[in-house]
PDB file of N, CA and C in Angstrom:
ATOM      1  N   MET A   1     -76.532  -2.308 -83.424  1.00  0.00           N
ATOM      2  CA  MET A   1     -75.211  -2.664 -82.992  1.00  0.00           C
ATOM      3  C   MET A   1     -75.024  -4.178 -82.988  1.00  0.00           C
ATOM      4  N   PHE A   2     -76.011  -4.921 -82.496  1.00  0.00           N
ATOM      5  CA  PHE A   2     -75.862  -6.363 -82.436  1.00  0.00           C
ATOM      6  C   PHE A   2     -75.862  -6.990 -83.823  1.00  0.00           C
ATOM      7  N   GLY A   3     -76.531  -6.358 -84.779  1.00  0.00           N
ATOM      8  CA  GLY A   3     -76.505  -6.847 -86.154  1.00  0.00           C
ATOM      9  C   GLY A   3     -75.106  -6.819 -86.721  1.00  0.00           C
ATOM     10  N   TRP A   4     -74.381  -5.746 -86.455  1.00  0.00           N
ATOM     11  CA  TRP A   4     -73.007  -5.611 -86.917  1.00  0.00           C
ATOM     12  C   TRP A   4     -72.139  -6.697 -86.296  1.00  0.00           C
ATOM     13  N   LEU A   5     -72.299  -6.936 -85.000  1.00  0.00           N
ATOM     14  CA  LEU A   5     -71.516  -7.945 -84.298  1.00  0.00           C
ATOM     15  C   LEU A   5     -71.822  -9.346 -84.837  1.00  0.00           C
ATOM     16  N   LYS A   6     -73.085  -9.625 -85.074  1.00  0.00           N
ATOM     17  CA  LYS A   6     -73.486 -10.921 -85.611  1.00  0.00           C
ATOM     18  C   LYS A   6     -72.881 -11.136 -87.003  1.00  0.00           C
ATOM     19  N   GLU A   7     -72.937 -10.092 -87.834  1.00  0.00           N
ATOM     20  CA  GLU A   7     -72.371 -10.150 -89.186  1.00  0.00           C
ATOM     21  C   GLU A   7     -70.873 -10.444 -89.123  1.00  0.00           C
ATOM     22  N   LYS A   8     -70.151  -9.707 -88.301  1.00  0.00           N
ATOM     23  CA  LYS A   8     -68.692  -9.882 -88.190  1.00  0.00           C
ATOM     24  C   LYS A   8     -68.342 -11.258 -87.645  1.00  0.00           C
ATOM     25  N   THR A   9     -69.168 -11.781 -86.735  1.00  0.00           N
ATOM     26  CA  THR A   9     -68.928 -13.112 -86.187  1.00  0.00           C
ATOM     27  C   THR A   9     -69.079 -14.169 -87.282  1.00  0.00           C
ATOM     28  N   LYS A  10     -70.073 -14.002 -88.130  1.00  0.00           N
ATOM     29  CA  LYS A  10     -70.263 -14.952 -89.231  1.00  0.00           C
ATOM     30  C   LYS A  10     -69.113 -14.859 -90.229  1.00  0.00           C
ATOM     31  N   PHE A  11     -68.656 -13.644 -90.527  1.00  0.00           N
ATOM     32  CA  PHE A  11     -67.499 -13.473 -91.411  1.00  0.00           C
ATOM     33  C   PHE A  11     -66.282 -14.171 -90.812  1.00  0.00           C
ATOM     34  N   ALA A  12     -66.076 -13.997 -89.516  1.00  0.00           N
ATOM     35  CA  ALA A  12     -64.922 -14.609 -88.844  1.00  0.00           C
ATOM     36  C   ALA A  12     -65.017 -16.132 -88.887  1.00  0.00           C
ATOM     37  N   LYS A  13     -66.219 -16.660 -88.732  1.00  0.00           N
ATOM     38  CA  LYS A  13     -66.399 -18.119 -88.780  1.00  0.00           C
ATOM     39  C   LYS A  13     -66.012 -18.648 -90.159  1.00  0.00           C
ATOM     40  N   VAL A  14     -66.511 -18.018 -91.204  1.00  0.00           N
ATOM     41  CA  VAL A  14     -66.213 -18.470 -92.567  1.00  0.00           C
ATOM     42  C   VAL A  14     -64.720 -18.305 -92.853  1.00  0.00           C
ATOM     43  N   ALA A  15     -64.158 -17.184 -92.449  1.00  0.00           N
ATOM     44  CA  ALA A  15     -62.729 -16.950 -92.666  1.00  0.00           C
ATOM     45  C   ALA A  15     -61.889 -17.974 -91.908  1.00  0.00           C
ATOM     46  N   GLY A  16     -62.352 -18.386 -90.743  1.00  0.00           N
ATOM     47  CA  GLY A  16     -61.658 -19.419 -89.979  1.00  0.00           C
ATOM     48  C   GLY A  16     -61.670 -20.759 -90.689  1.00  0.00           C
ATOM     49  N   VAL A  17     -62.808 -21.110 -91.270  1.00  0.00           N
ATOM     50  CA  VAL A  17     -62.897 -22.351 -92.040  1.00  0.00           C
ATOM     51  C   VAL A  17     -61.964 -22.254 -93.250  1.00  0.00           C
ATOM     52  N   TRP A  18     -61.971 -21.096 -93.939  1.00  0.00           N
ATOM     53  CA  TRP A  18     -61.070 -20.861 -95.071  1.00  0.00           C
ATOM     54  C   TRP A  18     -59.614 -21.093 -94.645  1.00  0.00           C
ATOM     55  N   ALA A  19     -59.221 -20.499 -93.534  1.00  0.00           N
ATOM     56  CA  ALA A  19     -57.834 -20.630 -93.058  1.00  0.00           C
ATOM     57  C   ALA A  19     -57.510 -22.081 -92.698  1.00  0.00           C
ATOM     58  N   ASP A  20     -58.457 -22.770 -92.058  1.00  0.00           N
ATOM     59  CA  ASP A  20     -58.230 -24.179 -91.697  1.00  0.00           C
ATOM     60  C   ASP A  20     -58.063 -25.063 -92.934  1.00  0.00           C
ATOM     61  N   VAL A  21     -58.894 -24.836 -93.925  1.00  0.00           N
ATOM     62  CA  VAL A  21     -58.891 -25.688 -95.120  1.00  0.00           C
ATOM     63  C   VAL A  21     -57.720 -25.362 -96.036  1.00  0.00           C
ATOM     64  N   THR A  22     -57.460 -24.079 -96.250  1.00  0.00           N
ATOM     65  CA  THR A  22     -56.476 -23.698 -97.271  1.00  0.00           C
ATOM     66  C   THR A  22     -55.126 -23.272 -96.710  1.00  0.00           C
ATOM     67  N   GLY A  23     -55.109 -22.707 -95.511  1.00  0.00           N
ATOM     68  CA  GLY A  23     -53.871 -22.165 -94.968  1.00  0.00           C
ATOM     69  C   GLY A  23     -53.405 -20.923 -95.713  1.00  0.00           C
ATOM     70  N   ILE A  24     -54.309 -20.300 -96.459  1.00  0.00           N
ATOM     71  CA  ILE A  24     -53.962 -19.135 -97.281  1.00  0.00           C
ATOM     72  C   ILE A  24     -54.482 -17.863 -96.636  1.00  0.00           C
ATOM     73  N   ASN A  25     -53.610 -16.886 -96.506  1.00  0.00           N
ATOM     74  CA  ASN A  25     -54.011 -15.537 -96.113  1.00  0.00           C
ATOM     75  C   ASN A  25     -54.237 -14.776 -97.413  1.00  0.00           C
ATOM     76  N   PRO A  26     -55.463 -14.317 -97.667  1.00  0.00           N
ATOM     77  CA  PRO A  26     -55.719 -13.635 -98.937  1.00  0.00           C
ATOM     78  C   PRO A  26     -55.020 -12.286 -99.075  1.00  0.00           C
ATOM     79  N   GLY A  27     -54.395 -11.807 -98.016  1.00  0.00           N
ATOM     80  CA  GLY A  27     -53.651 -10.548 -98.097  1.00  0.00           C
ATOM     81  C   GLY A  27     -54.534  -9.338 -98.305  1.00  0.00           C
ATOM     82  N   ASP A  28     -55.733  -9.400 -97.769  1.00  0.00           N
ATOM     83  CA  ASP A  28     -56.719  -8.357 -98.020  1.00  0.00           C
ATOM     84  C   ASP A  28     -56.799  -7.302 -96.931  1.00  0.00           C
ATOM     85  N   ASN A  29     -56.121  -7.521 -95.799  1.00  0.00           N
ATOM     86  CA  ASN A  29     -56.178  -6.581 -94.668  1.00  0.00           C
ATOM     87  C   ASN A  29     -57.608  -6.224 -94.272  1.00  0.00           C
ATOM     88  N   GLY A  30     -58.494  -7.208 -94.320  1.00  0.00           N
ATOM     89  CA  GLY A  30     -59.878  -6.993 -93.913  1.00  0.00           C
ATOM     90  C   GLY A  30     -60.809  -6.479 -94.996  1.00  0.00           C
ATOM     91  N   GLN A  31     -60.294  -6.293 -96.196  1.00  0.00           N
ATOM     92  CA  GLN A  31     -61.116  -5.730 -97.264  1.00  0.00           C
ATOM     93  C   GLN A  31     -62.224  -6.670 -97.717  1.00  0.00           C
ATOM     94  N   VAL A  32     -62.005  -7.979 -97.618  1.00  0.00           N
ATOM     95  CA  VAL A  32     -63.059  -8.928 -98.004  1.00  0.00           C
ATOM     96  C   VAL A  32     -64.286  -8.713 -97.117  1.00  0.00           C
ATOM     97  N   SER A  33     -64.081  -8.556 -95.823  1.00  0.00           N
ATOM     98  CA  SER A  33     -65.219  -8.326 -94.909  1.00  0.00           C
ATOM     99  C   SER A  33     -65.901  -6.989 -95.176  1.00  0.00           C
ATOM    100  N   VAL A  34     -65.118  -5.969 -95.459  1.00  0.00           N
ATOM    101  CA  VAL A  34     -65.698  -4.649 -95.761  1.00  0.00           C
ATOM    102  C   VAL A  34     -66.561  -4.735 -97.015  1.00  0.00           C
ATOM    103  N   PHE A  35     -66.029  -5.367 -98.045  1.00  0.00           N
ATOM    104  CA  PHE A  35     -66.784  -5.507 -99.289  1.00  0.00           C
ATOM    105  C   PHE A  35     -68.005  -6.393 -99.078  1.00  0.00           C
ATOM    106  N   ALA A  36     -67.865  -7.457 -98.265  1.00  0.00           N
ATOM    107  CA  ALA A  36     -68.996  -8.336 -97.984  1.00  0.00           C
ATOM    108  C   ALA A  36     -70.124  -7.569 -97.286  1.00  0.00           C
ATOM    109  N   SER A  37     -69.773  -6.670 -96.379  1.00  0.00           N
ATOM    110  CA  SER A  37     -70.794  -5.844 -95.712  1.00  0.00           C
ATOM    111  C   SER A  37     -71.549  -4.995 -96.722  1.00  0.00           C
ATOM    112  N   ARG A  38     -70.830  -4.454 -97.681  1.00  0.00           N
ATOM    113  CA  ARG A  38     -71.489  -3.639 -98.727  1.00  0.00           C
ATOM    114  C   ARG A  38     -72.410  -4.499 -99.581  1.00  0.00           C
ATOM    115  N   ILE A  39     -71.943  -5.681 -99.922  1.00  0.00           N
ATOM    116  CA  ILE A  39     -72.769  -6.594-100.723  1.00  0.00           C
ATOM    117  C   ILE A  39     -74.054  -6.918 -99.981  1.00  0.00           C
ATOM    118  N   MET A  40     -73.944  -7.203 -98.693  1.00  0.00           N
ATOM    119  CA  MET A  40     -75.129  -7.518 -97.889  1.00  0.00           C
ATOM    120  C   MET A  40     -76.113  -6.354 -97.880  1.00  0.00           C
ATOM    121  N   ALA A  41     -75.595  -5.149 -97.705  1.00  0.00           N
ATOM    122  CA  ALA A  41     -76.457  -3.968 -97.645  1.00  0.00           C
ATOM    123  C   ALA A  41     -77.181  -3.739 -98.973  1.00  0.00           C
ATOM    124  N   GLN A  42     -76.504  -4.045-100.076  1.00  0.00           N
ATOM    125  CA  GLN A  42     -77.083  -3.786-101.393  1.00  0.00           C
ATOM    126  C   GLN A  42     -77.972  -4.918-101.901  1.00  0.00           C
ATOM    127  N   SER A  43     -77.648  -6.158-101.517  1.00  0.00           N
ATOM    128  CA  SER A  43     -78.341  -7.281-102.136  1.00  0.00           C
ATOM    129  C   SER A  43     -79.181  -8.109-101.173  1.00  0.00           C
ATOM    130  N   GLY A  44     -78.922  -7.993 -99.886  1.00  0.00           N
ATOM    131  CA  GLY A  44     -79.637  -8.816 -98.921  1.00  0.00           C
ATOM    132  C   GLY A  44     -79.113 -10.236 -98.825  1.00  0.00           C
ATOM    133  N   MET A  45     -77.929 -10.496 -99.363  1.00  0.00           N
ATOM    134  CA  MET A  45     -77.318 -11.825 -99.255  1.00  0.00           C
ATOM    135  C   MET A  45     -77.058 -12.172 -97.804  1.00  0.00           C
ATOM    136  N   THR A  46     -76.944 -13.444 -97.536  1.00  0.00           N
ATOM    137  CA  THR A  46     -76.528 -13.881 -96.207  1.00  0.00           C
ATOM    138  C   THR A  46     -75.071 -13.456 -95.996  1.00  0.00           C
ATOM    139  N   PRO A  47     -74.637 -13.334 -94.759  1.00  0.00           N
ATOM    140  CA  PRO A  47     -73.231 -12.970 -94.513  1.00  0.00           C
ATOM    141  C   PRO A  47     -72.252 -13.962 -95.149  1.00  0.00           C
ATOM    142  N   GLU A  48     -72.584 -15.233 -95.104  1.00  0.00           N
ATOM    143  CA  GLU A  48     -71.695 -16.243 -95.661  1.00  0.00           C
ATOM    144  C   GLU A  48     -71.573 -16.107 -97.183  1.00  0.00           C
ATOM    145  N   ASP A  49     -72.710 -15.966 -97.859  1.00  0.00           N
ATOM    146  CA  ASP A  49     -72.679 -15.805 -99.314  1.00  0.00           C
ATOM    147  C   ASP A  49     -71.992 -14.500 -99.707  1.00  0.00           C
ATOM    148  N   ALA A  50     -72.232 -13.454 -98.943  1.00  0.00           N
ATOM    149  CA  ALA A  50     -71.582 -12.163 -99.234  1.00  0.00           C
ATOM    150  C   ALA A  50     -70.070 -12.273 -99.058  1.00  0.00           C
ATOM    151  N   TRP A  51     -69.630 -12.988 -98.014  1.00  0.00           N
ATOM    152  CA  TRP A  51     -68.191 -13.160 -97.795  1.00  0.00           C
ATOM    153  C   TRP A  51     -67.566 -13.936 -98.950  1.00  0.00           C
ATOM    154  N   LEU A  52     -68.227 -15.017 -99.375  1.00  0.00           N
ATOM    155  CA  LEU A  52     -67.704 -15.811-100.485  1.00  0.00           C
ATOM    156  C   LEU A  52     -67.673 -14.992-101.770  1.00  0.00           C
ATOM    157  N   SER A  53     -68.707 -14.218-102.004  1.00  0.00           N
ATOM    158  CA  SER A  53     -68.749 -13.352-103.179  1.00  0.00           C
ATOM    159  C   SER A  53     -67.617 -12.321-103.144  1.00  0.00           C
ATOM    160  N   ALA A  54     -67.383 -11.746-101.977  1.00  0.00           N
ATOM    161  CA  ALA A  54     -66.310 -10.758-101.834  1.00  0.00           C
ATOM    162  C   ALA A  54     -64.941 -11.405-102.043  1.00  0.00           C
ATOM    163  N   LEU A  55     -64.738 -12.606-101.499  1.00  0.00           N
ATOM    164  CA  LEU A  55     -63.461 -13.303-101.699  1.00  0.00           C
ATOM    165  C   LEU A  55     -63.272 -13.670-103.168  1.00  0.00           C
ATOM    166  N   THR A  56     -64.336 -14.100-103.815  1.00  0.00           N
ATOM    167  CA  THR A  56     -64.267 -14.427-105.238  1.00  0.00           C
ATOM    168  C   THR A  56     -63.907 -13.194-106.051  1.00  0.00           C
ATOM    169  N   ASN A  57     -64.525 -12.065-105.713  1.00  0.00           N
ATOM    170  CA  ASN A  57     -64.220 -10.804-106.384  1.00  0.00           C
ATOM    171  C   ASN A  57     -62.758 -10.404-106.137  1.00  0.00           C
ATOM    172  N   TRP A  58     -62.306 -10.559-104.903  1.00  0.00           N
ATOM    173  CA  TRP A  58     -60.910 -10.245-104.544  1.00  0.00           C
ATOM    174  C   TRP A  58     -59.958 -11.095-105.395  1.00  0.00           C
ATOM    175  N   THR A  59     -60.290 -12.368-105.522  1.00  0.00           N
ATOM    176  CA  THR A  59     -59.463 -13.289-106.310  1.00  0.00           C
ATOM    177  C   THR A  59     -59.442 -12.867-107.772  1.00  0.00           C
ATOM    178  N   TYR A  60     -60.605 -12.625-108.326  1.00  0.00           N
ATOM    179  CA  TYR A  60     -60.716 -12.260-109.750  1.00  0.00           C
ATOM    180  C   TYR A  60     -59.950 -10.979-110.072  1.00  0.00           C
ATOM    181  N   ASN A  61     -59.983 -10.028-109.163  1.00  0.00           N
ATOM    182  CA  ASN A  61     -59.342  -8.739-109.415  1.00  0.00           C
ATOM    183  C   ASN A  61     -57.901  -8.645-108.921  1.00  0.00           C
ATOM    184  N   MET A  62     -57.348  -9.752-108.449  1.00  0.00           N
ATOM    185  CA  MET A  62     -55.968  -9.768-107.976  1.00  0.00           C
ATOM    186  C   MET A  62     -55.031  -9.485-109.162  1.00  0.00           C
ATOM    187  N   PRO A  63     -54.258  -8.395-109.090  1.00  0.00           N
ATOM    188  CA  PRO A  63     -53.389  -8.058-110.232  1.00  0.00           C
ATOM    189  C   PRO A  63     -52.170  -8.975-110.372  1.00  0.00           C
ATOM    190  N   ASP A  64     -51.674  -9.518-109.270  1.00  0.00           N
ATOM    191  CA  ASP A  64     -50.520 -10.417-109.324  1.00  0.00           C
ATOM    192  C   ASP A  64     -51.008 -11.798-109.753  1.00  0.00           C
ATOM    193  N   LEU A  65     -50.566 -12.248-110.915  1.00  0.00           N
ATOM    194  CA  LEU A  65     -51.088 -13.495-111.481  1.00  0.00           C
ATOM    195  C   LEU A  65     -50.776 -14.716-110.616  1.00  0.00           C
ATOM    196  N   GLU A  66     -49.626 -14.758-109.983  1.00  0.00           N
ATOM    197  CA  GLU A  66     -49.283 -15.883-109.120  1.00  0.00           C
ATOM    198  C   GLU A  66     -50.214 -15.928-107.901  1.00  0.00           C
ATOM    199  N   SER A  67     -50.469 -14.776-107.312  1.00  0.00           N
ATOM    200  CA  SER A  67     -51.384 -14.705-106.169  1.00  0.00           C
ATOM    201  C   SER A  67     -52.804 -15.047-106.592  1.00  0.00           C
ATOM    202  N   ARG A  68     -53.174 -14.598-107.763  1.00  0.00           N
ATOM    203  CA  ARG A  68     -54.510 -14.887-108.284  1.00  0.00           C
ATOM    204  C   ARG A  68     -54.708 -16.392-108.454  1.00  0.00           C
ATOM    205  N   GLU A  69     -53.714 -17.049-109.017  1.00  0.00           N
ATOM    206  CA  GLU A  69     -53.765 -18.498-109.208  1.00  0.00           C
ATOM    207  C   GLU A  69     -53.803 -19.223-107.859  1.00  0.00           C
ATOM    208  N   MET A  70     -53.011 -18.755-106.905  1.00  0.00           N
ATOM    209  CA  MET A  70     -52.979 -19.365-105.578  1.00  0.00           C
ATOM    210  C   MET A  70     -54.346 -19.246-104.908  1.00  0.00           C
ATOM    211  N   LEU A  71     -54.957 -18.066-104.968  1.00  0.00           N
ATOM    212  CA  LEU A  71     -56.281 -17.878-104.376  1.00  0.00           C
ATOM    213  C   LEU A  71     -57.334 -18.722-105.082  1.00  0.00           C
ATOM    214  N   ALA A  72     -57.261 -18.818-106.404  1.00  0.00           N
ATOM    215  CA  ALA A  72     -58.228 -19.629-107.150  1.00  0.00           C
ATOM    216  C   ALA A  72     -58.086 -21.103-106.780  1.00  0.00           C
ATOM    217  N   ASN A  73     -56.858 -21.579-106.642  1.00  0.00           N
ATOM    218  CA  ASN A  73     -56.658 -22.957-106.198  1.00  0.00           C
ATOM    219  C   ASN A  73     -57.189 -23.147-104.785  1.00  0.00           C
ATOM    220  N   GLY A  74     -57.011 -22.133-103.941  1.00  0.00           N
ATOM    221  CA  GLY A  74     -57.574 -22.179-102.592  1.00  0.00           C
ATOM    222  C   GLY A  74     -59.089 -22.248-102.621  1.00  0.00           C
ATOM    223  N   LEU A  75     -59.713 -21.482-103.504  1.00  0.00           N
ATOM    224  CA  LEU A  75     -61.170 -21.537-103.643  1.00  0.00           C
ATOM    225  C   LEU A  75     -61.624 -22.934-104.041  1.00  0.00           C
ATOM    226  N   LEU A  76     -60.924 -23.544-104.991  1.00  0.00           N
ATOM    227  CA  LEU A  76     -61.294 -24.903-105.401  1.00  0.00           C
ATOM    228  C   LEU A  76     -61.200 -25.868-104.229  1.00  0.00           C
ATOM    229  N   LYS A  77     -60.110 -25.806-103.489  1.00  0.00           N
ATOM    230  CA  LYS A  77     -59.922 -26.688-102.339  1.00  0.00           C
ATOM    231  C   LYS A  77     -60.997 -26.425-101.275  1.00  0.00           C
ATOM    232  N   PHE A  78     -61.246 -25.156-101.012  1.00  0.00           N
ATOM    233  CA  PHE A  78     -62.214 -24.741-100.002  1.00  0.00           C
ATOM    234  C   PHE A  78     -63.620 -25.205-100.345  1.00  0.00           C
ATOM    235  N   LEU A  79     -63.996 -25.067-101.600  1.00  0.00           N
ATOM    236  CA  LEU A  79     -65.377 -25.342-101.995  1.00  0.00           C
ATOM    237  C   LEU A  79     -65.699 -26.816-102.155  1.00  0.00           C
ATOM    238  N   VAL A  80     -64.699 -27.675-102.149  1.00  0.00           N
ATOM    239  CA  VAL A  80     -64.980 -29.107-102.173  1.00  0.00           C
ATOM    240  C   VAL A  80     -64.847 -29.728-100.785  1.00  0.00           C
ATOM    241  N   ASP A  81     -64.357 -28.966 -99.827  1.00  0.00           N
ATOM    242  CA  ASP A  81     -64.212 -29.449 -98.459  1.00  0.00           C
ATOM    243  C   ASP A  81     -65.583 -29.482 -97.778  1.00  0.00           C
ATOM    244  N   GLY A  82     -65.870 -30.569 -97.102  1.00  0.00           N
ATOM    245  CA  GLY A  82     -67.174 -30.742 -96.469  1.00  0.00           C
ATOM    246  C   GLY A  82     -67.489 -29.755 -95.357  1.00  0.00           C
ATOM    247  N   ARG A  83     -66.468 -29.160 -94.734  1.00  0.00           N
ATOM    248  CA  ARG A  83     -66.713 -28.248 -93.612  1.00  0.00           C
ATOM    249  C   ARG A  83     -67.438 -26.979 -94.030  1.00  0.00           C
ATOM    250  N   GLN A  84     -67.346 -26.598 -95.270  1.00  0.00           N
ATOM    251  CA  GLN A  84     -67.979 -25.356 -95.714  1.00  0.00           C
ATOM    252  C   GLN A  84     -69.330 -25.597 -96.353  1.00  0.00           C
ATOM    253  N   TYR A  85     -69.684 -26.838 -96.631  1.00  0.00           N
ATOM    254  CA  TYR A  85     -70.827 -27.119 -97.484  1.00  0.00           C
ATOM    255  C   TYR A  85     -72.119 -26.459 -97.022  1.00  0.00           C
ATOM    256  N   ALA A  86     -72.408 -26.490 -95.743  1.00  0.00           N
ATOM    257  CA  ALA A  86     -73.675 -25.943 -95.247  1.00  0.00           C
ATOM    258  C   ALA A  86     -73.648 -24.418 -95.128  1.00  0.00           C
ATOM    259  N   LEU A  87     -72.496 -23.802 -95.323  1.00  0.00           N
ATOM    260  CA  LEU A  87     -72.393 -22.355 -95.126  1.00  0.00           C
ATOM    261  C   LEU A  87     -72.967 -21.539 -96.278  1.00  0.00           C
ATOM    262  N   PHE A  88     -72.897 -22.057 -97.493  1.00  0.00           N
ATOM    263  CA  PHE A  88     -73.211 -21.254 -98.678  1.00  0.00           C
ATOM    264  C   PHE A  88     -74.397 -21.801 -99.456  1.00  0.00           C
ATOM    265  N   SER A  89     -75.051 -20.903-100.167  1.00  0.00           N
ATOM    266  CA  SER A  89     -76.118 -21.336-101.068  1.00  0.00           C
ATOM    267  C   SER A  89     -75.482 -21.997-102.291  1.00  0.00           C
ATOM    268  N   ASP A  90     -76.282 -22.775-102.998  1.00  0.00           N
ATOM    269  CA  ASP A  90     -75.787 -23.430-104.207  1.00  0.00           C
ATOM    270  C   ASP A  90     -75.342 -22.399-105.244  1.00  0.00           C
ATOM    271  N   ASN A  91     -76.075 -21.289-105.355  1.00  0.00           N
ATOM    272  CA  ASN A  91     -75.722 -20.258-106.338  1.00  0.00           C
ATOM    273  C   ASN A  91     -74.371 -19.626-106.036  1.00  0.00           C
ATOM    274  N   ALA A  92     -74.139 -19.290-104.774  1.00  0.00           N
ATOM    275  CA  ALA A  92     -72.866 -18.671-104.397  1.00  0.00           C
ATOM    276  C   ALA A  92     -71.721 -19.643-104.616  1.00  0.00           C
ATOM    277  N   ARG A  93     -71.924 -20.885-104.219  1.00  0.00           N
ATOM    278  CA  ARG A  93     -70.879 -21.903-104.379  1.00  0.00           C
ATOM    279  C   ARG A  93     -70.570 -22.126-105.857  1.00  0.00           C
ATOM    280  N   SER A  94     -71.596 -22.282-106.679  1.00  0.00           N
ATOM    281  CA  SER A  94     -71.357 -22.579-108.102  1.00  0.00           C
ATOM    282  C   SER A  94     -70.717 -21.394-108.823  1.00  0.00           C
ATOM    283  N   SER A  95     -71.079 -20.177-108.466  1.00  0.00           N
ATOM    284  CA  SER A  95     -70.444 -19.003-109.086  1.00  0.00           C
ATOM    285  C   SER A  95     -68.961 -18.934-108.736  1.00  0.00           C
ATOM    286  N   ALA A  96     -68.636 -19.180-107.472  1.00  0.00           N
ATOM    287  CA  ALA A  96     -67.237 -19.154-107.046  1.00  0.00           C
ATOM    288  C   ALA A  96     -66.446 -20.278-107.710  1.00  0.00           C
ATOM    289  N   LEU A  97     -67.042 -21.462-107.792  1.00  0.00           N
ATOM    290  CA  LEU A  97     -66.372 -22.584-108.454  1.00  0.00           C
ATOM    291  C   LEU A  97     -66.115 -22.292-109.921  1.00  0.00           C
ATOM    292  N   MET A  98     -67.093 -21.721-110.594  1.00  0.00           N
ATOM    293  CA  MET A  98     -66.950 -21.407-112.008  1.00  0.00           C
ATOM    294  C   MET A  98     -65.787 -20.438-112.230  1.00  0.00           C
ATOM    295  N   LEU A  99     -65.707 -19.412-111.404  1.00  0.00           N
ATOM    296  CA  LEU A  99     -64.627 -18.443-111.553  1.00  0.00           C
ATOM    297  C   LEU A  99     -63.272 -19.080-111.247  1.00  0.00           C
ATOM    298  N   ALA A 100     -63.203 -19.871-110.173  1.00  0.00           N
ATOM    299  CA  ALA A 100     -61.943 -20.517-109.815  1.00  0.00           C
ATOM    300  C   ALA A 100     -61.480 -21.458-110.921  1.00  0.00           C
ATOM    301  N   ARG A 101     -62.406 -22.181-111.495  1.00  0.00           N
ATOM    302  CA  ARG A 101     -62.055 -23.085-112.615  1.00  0.00           C
ATOM    303  C   ARG A 101     -61.610 -22.313-113.836  1.00  0.00           C
ATOM    304  N   GLU A 102     -62.227 -21.182-114.084  1.00  0.00           N
ATOM    305  CA  GLU A 102     -61.834 -20.333-115.216  1.00  0.00           C
ATOM    306  C   GLU A 102     -60.388 -19.850-115.034  1.00  0.00           C
ATOM    307  N   ILE A 103     -60.054 -19.422-113.835  1.00  0.00           N
ATOM    308  CA  ILE A 103     -58.710 -18.921-113.568  1.00  0.00           C
ATOM    309  C   ILE A 103     -57.669 -20.034-113.646  1.00  0.00           C
ATOM    310  N   THR A 104     -57.975 -21.193-113.075  1.00  0.00           N
ATOM    311  CA  THR A 104     -57.004 -22.281-113.015  1.00  0.00           C
ATOM    312  C   THR A 104     -56.981 -23.151-114.275  1.00  0.00           C
ATOM    313  N   GLY A 105     -58.017 -23.061-115.068  1.00  0.00           N
ATOM    314  CA  GLY A 105     -58.103 -23.895-116.258  1.00  0.00           C
ATOM    315  C   GLY A 105     -58.489 -25.336-115.954  1.00  0.00           C
ATOM    316  N   ARG A 106     -59.056 -25.573-114.780  1.00  0.00           N
ATOM    317  CA  ARG A 106     -59.473 -26.934-114.393  1.00  0.00           C
ATOM    318  C   ARG A 106     -60.936 -27.156-114.636  1.00  0.00           C
TER     319      ARG A 106
END
């Protein structure tokens, strides 16, 4: 039980930093956290890396192109902000940056 609470607290912390930096609601109704939990169970990723991976996946699969572009721009802004730097591994950060740059053309 405490593992679940710890995981959700870490997701909330990262999501809070995302909201502070970008001001963007990804419109996921909690699906990013649900998917991040699955990623953690399957891969053993840290909660922070799993959350970033889930958000990146959410962005990539966004069917509305305007929303997809907005989320990708948010990822770029988020990943260069110093407040998030210690939260993610280099691999998770670079994968998310690569996808965001691919979507935005930057």
